[in-house]
PDB file of C-alpha atoms and ligand atoms in Angstrom:
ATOM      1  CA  UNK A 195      -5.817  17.739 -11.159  1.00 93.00           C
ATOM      2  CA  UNK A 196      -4.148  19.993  -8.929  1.00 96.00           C
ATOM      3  CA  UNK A 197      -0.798  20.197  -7.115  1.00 97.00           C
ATOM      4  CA  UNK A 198      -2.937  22.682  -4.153  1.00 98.00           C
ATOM      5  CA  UNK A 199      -2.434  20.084  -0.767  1.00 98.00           C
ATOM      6  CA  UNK A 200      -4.786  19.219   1.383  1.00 98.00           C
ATOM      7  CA  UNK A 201      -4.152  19.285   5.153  1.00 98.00           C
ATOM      8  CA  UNK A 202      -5.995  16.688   7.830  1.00 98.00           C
ATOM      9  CA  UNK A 203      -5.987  18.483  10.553  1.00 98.00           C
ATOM     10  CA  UNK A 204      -6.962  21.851  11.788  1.00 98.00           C
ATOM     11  CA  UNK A 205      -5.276  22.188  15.151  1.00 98.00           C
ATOM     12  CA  UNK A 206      -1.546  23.777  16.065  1.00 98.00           C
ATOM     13  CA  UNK A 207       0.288  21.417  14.676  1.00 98.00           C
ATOM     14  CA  UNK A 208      -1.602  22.192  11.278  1.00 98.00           C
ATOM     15  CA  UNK A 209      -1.273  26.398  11.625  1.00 98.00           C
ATOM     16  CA  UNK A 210       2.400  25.256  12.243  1.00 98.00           C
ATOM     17  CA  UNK A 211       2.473  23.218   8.967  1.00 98.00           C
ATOM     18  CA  UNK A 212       0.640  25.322   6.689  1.00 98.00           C
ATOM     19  CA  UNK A 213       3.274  28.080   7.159  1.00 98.00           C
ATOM     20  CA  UNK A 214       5.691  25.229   6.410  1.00 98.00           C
ATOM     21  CA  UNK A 215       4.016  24.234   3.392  1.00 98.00           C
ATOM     22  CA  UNK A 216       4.126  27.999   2.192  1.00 98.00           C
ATOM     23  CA  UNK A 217       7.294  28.691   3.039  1.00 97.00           C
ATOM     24  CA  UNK A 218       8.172  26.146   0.934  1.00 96.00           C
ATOM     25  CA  UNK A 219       6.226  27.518  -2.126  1.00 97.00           C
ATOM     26  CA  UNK A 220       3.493  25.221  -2.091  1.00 97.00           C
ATOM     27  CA  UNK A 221      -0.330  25.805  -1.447  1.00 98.00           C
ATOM     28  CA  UNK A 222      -2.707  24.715   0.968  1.00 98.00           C
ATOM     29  CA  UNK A 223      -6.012  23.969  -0.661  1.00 98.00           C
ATOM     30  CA  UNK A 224      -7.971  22.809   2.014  1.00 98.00           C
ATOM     31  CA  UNK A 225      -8.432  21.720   5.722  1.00 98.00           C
ATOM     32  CA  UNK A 226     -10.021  17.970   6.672  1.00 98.00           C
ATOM     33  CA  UNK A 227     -11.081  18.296  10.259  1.00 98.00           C
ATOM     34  CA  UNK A 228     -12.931  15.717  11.933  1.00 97.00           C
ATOM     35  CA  UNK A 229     -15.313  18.430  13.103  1.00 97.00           C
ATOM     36  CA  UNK A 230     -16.408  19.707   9.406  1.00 95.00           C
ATOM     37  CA  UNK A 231     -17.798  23.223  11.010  1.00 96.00           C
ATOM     38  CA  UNK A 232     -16.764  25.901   7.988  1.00 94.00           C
ATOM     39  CA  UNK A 233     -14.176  28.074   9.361  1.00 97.00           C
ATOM     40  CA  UNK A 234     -10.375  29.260   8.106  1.00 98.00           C
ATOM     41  CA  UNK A 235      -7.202  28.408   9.720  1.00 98.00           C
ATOM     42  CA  UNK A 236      -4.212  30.886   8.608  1.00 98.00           C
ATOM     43  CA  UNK A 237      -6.835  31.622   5.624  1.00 98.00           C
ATOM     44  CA  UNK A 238      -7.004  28.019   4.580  1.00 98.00           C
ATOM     45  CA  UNK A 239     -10.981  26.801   4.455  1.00 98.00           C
ATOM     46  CA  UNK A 240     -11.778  23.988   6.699  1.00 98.00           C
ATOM     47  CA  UNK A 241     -13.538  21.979   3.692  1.00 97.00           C
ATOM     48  CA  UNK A 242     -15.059  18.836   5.098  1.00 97.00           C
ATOM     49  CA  UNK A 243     -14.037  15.915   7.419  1.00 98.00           C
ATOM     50  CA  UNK A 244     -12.693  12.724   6.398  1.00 96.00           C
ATOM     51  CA  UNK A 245     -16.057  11.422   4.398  1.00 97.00           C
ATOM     52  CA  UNK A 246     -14.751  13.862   1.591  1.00 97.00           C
ATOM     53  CA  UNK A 247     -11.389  12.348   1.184  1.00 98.00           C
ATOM     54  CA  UNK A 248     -12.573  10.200  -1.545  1.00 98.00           C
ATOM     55  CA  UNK A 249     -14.446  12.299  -3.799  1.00 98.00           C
ATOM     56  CA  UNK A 250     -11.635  15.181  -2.868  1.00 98.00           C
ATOM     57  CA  UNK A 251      -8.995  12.433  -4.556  1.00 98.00           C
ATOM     58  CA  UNK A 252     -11.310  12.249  -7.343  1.00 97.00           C
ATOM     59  CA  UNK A 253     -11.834  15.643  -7.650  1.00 96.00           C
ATOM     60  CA  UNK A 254      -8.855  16.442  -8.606  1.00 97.00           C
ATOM     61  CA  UNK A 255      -6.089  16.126  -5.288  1.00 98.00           C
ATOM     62  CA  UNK A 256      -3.229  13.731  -5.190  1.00 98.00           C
ATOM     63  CA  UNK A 257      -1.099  15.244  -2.533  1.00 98.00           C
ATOM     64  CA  UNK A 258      -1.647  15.467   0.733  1.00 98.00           C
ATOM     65  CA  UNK A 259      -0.238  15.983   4.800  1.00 98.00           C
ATOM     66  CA  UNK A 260      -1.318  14.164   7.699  1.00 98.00           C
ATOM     67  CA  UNK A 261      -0.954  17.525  10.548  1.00 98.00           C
ATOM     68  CA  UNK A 262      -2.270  15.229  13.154  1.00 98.00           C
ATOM     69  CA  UNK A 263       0.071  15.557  16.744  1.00 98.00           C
ATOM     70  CA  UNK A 264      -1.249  12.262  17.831  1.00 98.00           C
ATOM     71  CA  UNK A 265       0.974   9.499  16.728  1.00 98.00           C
ATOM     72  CA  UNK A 266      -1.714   7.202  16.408  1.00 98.00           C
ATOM     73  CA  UNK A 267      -4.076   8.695  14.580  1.00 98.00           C
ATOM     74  CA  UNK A 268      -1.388  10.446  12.439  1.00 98.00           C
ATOM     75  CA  UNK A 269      -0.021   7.123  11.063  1.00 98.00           C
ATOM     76  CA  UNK A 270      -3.478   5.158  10.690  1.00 98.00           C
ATOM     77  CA  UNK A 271      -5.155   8.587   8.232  1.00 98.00           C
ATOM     78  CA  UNK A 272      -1.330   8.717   6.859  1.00 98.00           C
ATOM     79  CA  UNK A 273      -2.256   5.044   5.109  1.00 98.00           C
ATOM     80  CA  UNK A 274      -5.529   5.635   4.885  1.00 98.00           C
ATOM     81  CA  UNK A 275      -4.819   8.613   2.166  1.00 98.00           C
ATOM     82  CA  UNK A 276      -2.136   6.449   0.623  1.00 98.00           C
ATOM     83  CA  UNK A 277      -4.404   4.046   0.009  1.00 98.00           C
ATOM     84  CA  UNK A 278      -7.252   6.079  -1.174  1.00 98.00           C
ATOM     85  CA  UNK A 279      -4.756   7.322  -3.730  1.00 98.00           C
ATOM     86  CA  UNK A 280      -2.984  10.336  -2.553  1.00 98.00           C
ATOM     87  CA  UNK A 281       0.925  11.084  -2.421  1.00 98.00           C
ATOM     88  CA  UNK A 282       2.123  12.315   0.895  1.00 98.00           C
ATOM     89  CA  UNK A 283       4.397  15.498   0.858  1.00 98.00           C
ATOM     90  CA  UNK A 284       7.050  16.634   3.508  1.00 98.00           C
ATOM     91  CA  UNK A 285       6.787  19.653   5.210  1.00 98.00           C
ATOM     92  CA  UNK A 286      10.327  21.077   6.023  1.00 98.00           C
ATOM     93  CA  UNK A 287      11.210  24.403   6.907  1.00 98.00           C
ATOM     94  CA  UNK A 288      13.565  25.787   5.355  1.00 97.00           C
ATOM     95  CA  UNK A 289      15.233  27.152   8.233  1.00 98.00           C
ATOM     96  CA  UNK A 290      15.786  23.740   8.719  1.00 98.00           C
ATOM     97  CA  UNK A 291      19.331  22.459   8.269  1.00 98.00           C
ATOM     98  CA  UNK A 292      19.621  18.589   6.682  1.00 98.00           C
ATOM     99  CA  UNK A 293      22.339  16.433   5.732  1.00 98.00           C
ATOM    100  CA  UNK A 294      22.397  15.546   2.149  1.00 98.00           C
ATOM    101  CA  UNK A 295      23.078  12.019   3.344  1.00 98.00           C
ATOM    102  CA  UNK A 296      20.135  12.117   5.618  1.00 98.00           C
ATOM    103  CA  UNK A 297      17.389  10.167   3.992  1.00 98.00           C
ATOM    104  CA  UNK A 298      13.775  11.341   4.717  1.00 98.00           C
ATOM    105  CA  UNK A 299      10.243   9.128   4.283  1.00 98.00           C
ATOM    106  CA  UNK A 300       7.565  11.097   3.044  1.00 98.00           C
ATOM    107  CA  UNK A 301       4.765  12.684   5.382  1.00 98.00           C
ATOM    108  CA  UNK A 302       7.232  14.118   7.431  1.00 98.00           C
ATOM    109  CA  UNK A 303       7.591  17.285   9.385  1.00 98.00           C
ATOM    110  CA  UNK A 304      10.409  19.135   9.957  1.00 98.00           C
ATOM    111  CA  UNK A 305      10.701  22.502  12.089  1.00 98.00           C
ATOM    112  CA  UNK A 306      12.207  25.447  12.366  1.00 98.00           C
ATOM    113  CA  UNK A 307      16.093  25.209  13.936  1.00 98.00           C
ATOM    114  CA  UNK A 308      15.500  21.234  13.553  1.00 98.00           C
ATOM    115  CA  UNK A 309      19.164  19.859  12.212  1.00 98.00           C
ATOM    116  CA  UNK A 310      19.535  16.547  11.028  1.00 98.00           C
ATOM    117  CA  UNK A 311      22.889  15.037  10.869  1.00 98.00           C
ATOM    118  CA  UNK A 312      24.954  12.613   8.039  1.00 98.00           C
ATOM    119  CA  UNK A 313      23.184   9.248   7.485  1.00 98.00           C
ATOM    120  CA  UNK A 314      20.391   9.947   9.904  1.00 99.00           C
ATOM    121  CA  UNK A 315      17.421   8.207   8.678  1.00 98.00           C
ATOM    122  CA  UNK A 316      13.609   9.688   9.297  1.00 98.00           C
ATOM    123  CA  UNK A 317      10.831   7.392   8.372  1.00 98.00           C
ATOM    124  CA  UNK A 318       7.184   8.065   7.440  1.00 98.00           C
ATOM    125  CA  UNK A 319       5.349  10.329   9.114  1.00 98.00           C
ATOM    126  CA  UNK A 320       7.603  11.392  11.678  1.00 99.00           C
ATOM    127  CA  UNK A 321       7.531  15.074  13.505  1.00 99.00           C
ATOM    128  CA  UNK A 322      10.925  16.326  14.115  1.00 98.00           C
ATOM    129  CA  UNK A 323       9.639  19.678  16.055  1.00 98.00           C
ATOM    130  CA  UNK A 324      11.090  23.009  16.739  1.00 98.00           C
ATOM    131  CA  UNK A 325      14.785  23.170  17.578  1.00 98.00           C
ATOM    132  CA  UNK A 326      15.228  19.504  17.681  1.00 99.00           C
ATOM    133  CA  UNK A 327      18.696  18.139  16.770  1.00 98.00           C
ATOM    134  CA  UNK A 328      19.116  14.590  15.201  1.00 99.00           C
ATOM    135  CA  UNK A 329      22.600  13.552  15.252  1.00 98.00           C
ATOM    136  CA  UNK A 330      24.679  11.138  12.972  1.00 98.00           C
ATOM    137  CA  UNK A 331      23.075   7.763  11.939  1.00 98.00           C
ATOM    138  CA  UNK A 332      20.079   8.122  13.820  1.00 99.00           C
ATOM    139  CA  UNK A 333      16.959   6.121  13.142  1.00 99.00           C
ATOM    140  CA  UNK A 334      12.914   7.733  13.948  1.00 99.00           C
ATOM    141  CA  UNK A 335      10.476   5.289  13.465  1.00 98.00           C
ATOM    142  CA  UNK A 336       7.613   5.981  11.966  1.00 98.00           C
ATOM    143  CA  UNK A 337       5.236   8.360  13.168  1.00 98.00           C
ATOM    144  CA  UNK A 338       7.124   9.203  16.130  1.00 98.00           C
ATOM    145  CA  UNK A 339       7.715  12.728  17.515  1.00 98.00           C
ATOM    146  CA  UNK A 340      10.608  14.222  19.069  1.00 99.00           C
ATOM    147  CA  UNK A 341       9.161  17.130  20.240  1.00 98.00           C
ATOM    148  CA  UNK A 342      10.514  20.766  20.196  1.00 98.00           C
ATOM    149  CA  UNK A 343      14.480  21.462  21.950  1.00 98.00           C
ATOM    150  CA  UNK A 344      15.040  17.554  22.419  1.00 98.00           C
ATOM    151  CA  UNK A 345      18.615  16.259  21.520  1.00 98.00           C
ATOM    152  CA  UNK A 346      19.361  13.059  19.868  1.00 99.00           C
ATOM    153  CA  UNK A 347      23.045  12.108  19.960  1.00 98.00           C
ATOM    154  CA  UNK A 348      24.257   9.548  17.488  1.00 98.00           C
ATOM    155  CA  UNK A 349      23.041   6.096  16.431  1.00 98.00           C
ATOM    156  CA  UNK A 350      19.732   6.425  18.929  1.00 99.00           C
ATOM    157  CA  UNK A 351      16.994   4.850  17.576  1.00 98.00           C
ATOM    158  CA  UNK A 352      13.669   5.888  17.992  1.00 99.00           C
ATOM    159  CA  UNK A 353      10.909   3.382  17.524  1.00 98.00           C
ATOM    160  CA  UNK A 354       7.638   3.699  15.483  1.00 98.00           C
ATOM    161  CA  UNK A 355       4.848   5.570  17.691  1.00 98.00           C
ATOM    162  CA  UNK A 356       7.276   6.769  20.004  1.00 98.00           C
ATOM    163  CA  UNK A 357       7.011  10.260  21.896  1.00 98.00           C
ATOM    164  CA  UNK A 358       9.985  12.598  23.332  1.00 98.00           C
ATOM    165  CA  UNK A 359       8.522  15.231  25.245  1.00 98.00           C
ATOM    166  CA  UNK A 360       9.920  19.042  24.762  1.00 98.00           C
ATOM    167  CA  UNK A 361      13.501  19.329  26.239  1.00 98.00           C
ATOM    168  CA  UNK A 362      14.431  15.197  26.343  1.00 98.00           C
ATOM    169  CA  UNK A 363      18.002  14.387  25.503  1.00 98.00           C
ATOM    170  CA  UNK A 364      19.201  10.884  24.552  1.00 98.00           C
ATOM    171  CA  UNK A 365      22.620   9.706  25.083  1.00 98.00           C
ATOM    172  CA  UNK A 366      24.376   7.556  22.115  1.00 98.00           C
ATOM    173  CA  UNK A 367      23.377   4.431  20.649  1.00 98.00           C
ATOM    174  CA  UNK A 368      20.372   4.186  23.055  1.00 98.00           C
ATOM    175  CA  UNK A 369      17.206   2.803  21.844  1.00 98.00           C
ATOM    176  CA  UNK A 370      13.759   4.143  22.767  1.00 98.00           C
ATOM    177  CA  UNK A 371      10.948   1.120  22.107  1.00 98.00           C
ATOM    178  CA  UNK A 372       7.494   1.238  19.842  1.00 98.00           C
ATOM    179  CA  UNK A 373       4.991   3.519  21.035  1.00 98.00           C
ATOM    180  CA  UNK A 374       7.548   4.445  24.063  1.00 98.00           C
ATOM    181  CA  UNK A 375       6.844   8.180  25.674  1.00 98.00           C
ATOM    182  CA  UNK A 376       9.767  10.075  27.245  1.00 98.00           C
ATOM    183  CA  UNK A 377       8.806  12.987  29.803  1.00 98.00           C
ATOM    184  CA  UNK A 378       9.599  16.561  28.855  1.00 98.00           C
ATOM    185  CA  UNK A 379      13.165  17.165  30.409  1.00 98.00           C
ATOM    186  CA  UNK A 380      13.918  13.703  30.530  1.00 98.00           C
ATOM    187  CA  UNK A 381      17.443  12.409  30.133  1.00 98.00           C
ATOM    188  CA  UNK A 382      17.339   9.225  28.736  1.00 98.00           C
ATOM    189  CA  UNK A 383      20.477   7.089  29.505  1.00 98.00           C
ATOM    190  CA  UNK A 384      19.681   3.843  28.298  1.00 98.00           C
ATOM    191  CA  UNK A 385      16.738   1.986  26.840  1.00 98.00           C
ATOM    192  CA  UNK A 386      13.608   2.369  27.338  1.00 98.00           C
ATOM    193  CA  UNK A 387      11.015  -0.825  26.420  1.00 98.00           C
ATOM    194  CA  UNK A 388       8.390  -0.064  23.781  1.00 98.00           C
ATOM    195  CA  UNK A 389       5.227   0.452  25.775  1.00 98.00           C
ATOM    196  CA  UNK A 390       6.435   1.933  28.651  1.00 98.00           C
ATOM    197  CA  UNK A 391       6.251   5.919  29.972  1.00 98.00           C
ATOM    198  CA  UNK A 392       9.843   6.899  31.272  1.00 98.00           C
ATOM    199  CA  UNK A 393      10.495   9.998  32.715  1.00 98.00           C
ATOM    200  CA  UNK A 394      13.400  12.074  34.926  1.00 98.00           C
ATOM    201  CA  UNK A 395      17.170  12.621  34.877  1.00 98.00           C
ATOM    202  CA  UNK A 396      18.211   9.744  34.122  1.00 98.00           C
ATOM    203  CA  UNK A 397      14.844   8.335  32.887  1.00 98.00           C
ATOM    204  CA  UNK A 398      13.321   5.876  34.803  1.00 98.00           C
ATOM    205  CA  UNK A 399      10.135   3.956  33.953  1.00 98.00           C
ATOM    206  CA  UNK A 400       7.242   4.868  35.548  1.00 98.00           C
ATOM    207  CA  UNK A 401       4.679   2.667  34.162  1.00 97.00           C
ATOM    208  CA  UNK A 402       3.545   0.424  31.221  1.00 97.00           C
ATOM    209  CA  UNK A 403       1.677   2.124  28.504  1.00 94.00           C
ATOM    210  CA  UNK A 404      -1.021  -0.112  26.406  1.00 86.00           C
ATOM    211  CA  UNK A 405       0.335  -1.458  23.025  1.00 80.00           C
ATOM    212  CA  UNK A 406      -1.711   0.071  19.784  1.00 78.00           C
ATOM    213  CA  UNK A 407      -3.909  -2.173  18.236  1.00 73.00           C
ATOM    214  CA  UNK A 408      -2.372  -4.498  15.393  1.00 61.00           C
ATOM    215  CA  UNK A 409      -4.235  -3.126  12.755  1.00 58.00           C
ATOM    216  CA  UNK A 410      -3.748   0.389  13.909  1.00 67.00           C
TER     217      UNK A 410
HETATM  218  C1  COA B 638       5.135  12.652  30.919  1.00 77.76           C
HETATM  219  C2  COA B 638       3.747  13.126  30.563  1.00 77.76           C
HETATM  220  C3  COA B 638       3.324  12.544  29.226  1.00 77.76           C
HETATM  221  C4  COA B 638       2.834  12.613  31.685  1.00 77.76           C
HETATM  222  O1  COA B 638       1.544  13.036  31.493  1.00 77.76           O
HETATM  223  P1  COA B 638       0.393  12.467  32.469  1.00 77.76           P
HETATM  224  O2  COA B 638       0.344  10.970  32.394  1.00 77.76           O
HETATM  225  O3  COA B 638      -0.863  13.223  32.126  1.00 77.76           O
HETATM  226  O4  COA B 638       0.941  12.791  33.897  1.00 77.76           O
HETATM  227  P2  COA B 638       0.422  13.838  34.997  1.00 77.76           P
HETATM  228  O5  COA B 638       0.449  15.229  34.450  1.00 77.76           O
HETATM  229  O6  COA B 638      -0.902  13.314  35.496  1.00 77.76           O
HETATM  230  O7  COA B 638       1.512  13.685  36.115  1.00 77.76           O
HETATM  231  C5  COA B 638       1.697  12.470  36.822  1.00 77.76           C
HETATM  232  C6  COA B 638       2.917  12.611  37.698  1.00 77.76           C
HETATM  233  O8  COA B 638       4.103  12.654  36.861  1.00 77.76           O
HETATM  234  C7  COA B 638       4.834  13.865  37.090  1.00 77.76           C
HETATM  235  N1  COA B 638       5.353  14.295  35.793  1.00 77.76           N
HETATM  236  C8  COA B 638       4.620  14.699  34.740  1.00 77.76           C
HETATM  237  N2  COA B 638       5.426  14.991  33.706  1.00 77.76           N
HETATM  238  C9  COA B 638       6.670  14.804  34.141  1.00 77.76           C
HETATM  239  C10 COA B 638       7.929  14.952  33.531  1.00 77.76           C
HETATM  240  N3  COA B 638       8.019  15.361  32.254  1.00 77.76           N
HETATM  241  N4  COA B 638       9.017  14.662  34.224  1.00 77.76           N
HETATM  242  C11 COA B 638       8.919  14.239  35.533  1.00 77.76           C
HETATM  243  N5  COA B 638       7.750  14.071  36.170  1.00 77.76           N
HETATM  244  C12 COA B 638       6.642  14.354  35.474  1.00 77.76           C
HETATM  245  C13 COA B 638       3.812  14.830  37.649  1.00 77.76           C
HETATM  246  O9  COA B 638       4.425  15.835  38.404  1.00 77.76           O
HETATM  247  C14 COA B 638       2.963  13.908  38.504  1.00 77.76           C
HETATM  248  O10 COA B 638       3.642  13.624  39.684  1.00 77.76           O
HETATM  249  P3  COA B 638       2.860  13.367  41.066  1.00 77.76           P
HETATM  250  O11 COA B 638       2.025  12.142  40.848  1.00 77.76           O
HETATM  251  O12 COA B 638       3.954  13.182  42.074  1.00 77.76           O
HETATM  252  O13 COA B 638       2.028  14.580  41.294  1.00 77.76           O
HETATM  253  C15 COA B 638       3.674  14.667  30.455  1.00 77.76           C
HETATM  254  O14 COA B 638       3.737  15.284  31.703  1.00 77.76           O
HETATM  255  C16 COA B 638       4.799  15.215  29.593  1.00 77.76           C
HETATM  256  O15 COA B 638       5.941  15.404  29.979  1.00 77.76           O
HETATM  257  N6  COA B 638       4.415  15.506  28.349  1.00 77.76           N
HETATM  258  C17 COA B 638       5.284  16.093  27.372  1.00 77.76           C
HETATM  259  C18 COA B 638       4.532  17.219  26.703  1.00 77.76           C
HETATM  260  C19 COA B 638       5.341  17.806  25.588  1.00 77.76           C
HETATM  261  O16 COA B 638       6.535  17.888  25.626  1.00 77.76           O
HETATM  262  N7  COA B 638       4.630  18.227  24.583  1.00 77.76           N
HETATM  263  C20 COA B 638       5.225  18.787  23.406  1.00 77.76           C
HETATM  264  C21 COA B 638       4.165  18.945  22.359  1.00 77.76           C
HETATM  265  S1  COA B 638       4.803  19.600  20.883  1.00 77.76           S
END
């Protein structure tokens, strides 16, 4: 056994993790890329694609991250590794500042300048990028990404799947739908339906977006 993680991914969301990972103390064994070309990332081997993931669980890793930006994809390899086995880890920075009365899933990231208010509530697999700010009793559903600079005032609720471009800000108690994305800049004033791409000040919808498959 080891406690070394291995990363899925091998993009800029991954280099961004990695440093994450080590700046929390832990290491980065290994890189699962769906192109398996050898190579390094930050110094971390790219070691296979997603073939290995079983022998690599029987080979000795239990924990791993899921550094994949698209929602998607992040939340279908996210329970693919749990169910081949493997533990999912956070990746927080630690110039991150979090509420002790937040409470966190597991698979999450968490940037640099990201704060994270009382009672806010982060579920699996989320990415809470650079600079973001997640006010009081705020929910992000799983696998969703509010990406870097975007403001979250209190009691908004993200849905699962859902995507805040750089920059958005969200006004209280507003509720962004499943699978929902929100234009960079974007000032979202009230809510916007799950399946739907909403952009401008105040956000508007601009179109209908196609709903993930059930299984996915
Ligand atoms: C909203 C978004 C998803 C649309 O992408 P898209 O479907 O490929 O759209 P296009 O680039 O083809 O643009 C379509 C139209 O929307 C406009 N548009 C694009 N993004 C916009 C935005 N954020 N706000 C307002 N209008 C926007 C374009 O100007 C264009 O207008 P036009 O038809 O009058 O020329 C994308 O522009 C965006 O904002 N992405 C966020 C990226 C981000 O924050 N990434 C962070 C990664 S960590």
């Amino acid at each position: 056994m080891t406690d070394d993680i291995l990363v899925l991914g091998a993009g800029g969301h991954a280099k961004v993790v990695i440093e994450l990972l080590r700046a929390g103390g832990q290491v980065v064994g290994g890189l699962i890329d769906a192109d398996p070309t050898p190579r390094q990332v930050l110094g971390v081997p790219v070691i296979g694609d997603d073939q290995r993931l079983e022998a690599l669980r029987e080979g000795g890793y239990q924990f791993a991250f899921v550094a994949l930006g698209d929602n998607l994809l992040r939340r279908r390899m996210g329970r693919h590794v749990q169910a081949l086995g493997y533990q999912l880890v956070n990746a927080i920075s630690p110039a991150a500042v979090l509420s002790p009365s937040a409470g966190l899933g597991v698979g999450i990231a968490v940037m640099a300048g990201v704060v994270i208010n009382a009672e806010a509530r982060i579920e699996d697999l989320a990415i809470v990028n650079t600079g973001a700010r997640i006010d009081h009793d705020c929910v992000l559903g799983e696998a969703c990404h509010v990406a870097p600079g975007g403001v979250l005032a209190g009691e908004v609720h993200i849905g699962p799947l859902a995507f805040l471009g750089a920059g958005c800000s969200v006004i209280p108690r507003v509720r962004v739908g499943a699978s929902a994305v929100v234009g960079a800049g974007a000032c979202v004033t009230a809510d916007i339906p799950s399946h739907t791409l909403a952009l401008g000040v105040p956000a508007r919808v601009a179109r209908a977006r196609p709903a993930p498959e059930a299984s996915s």
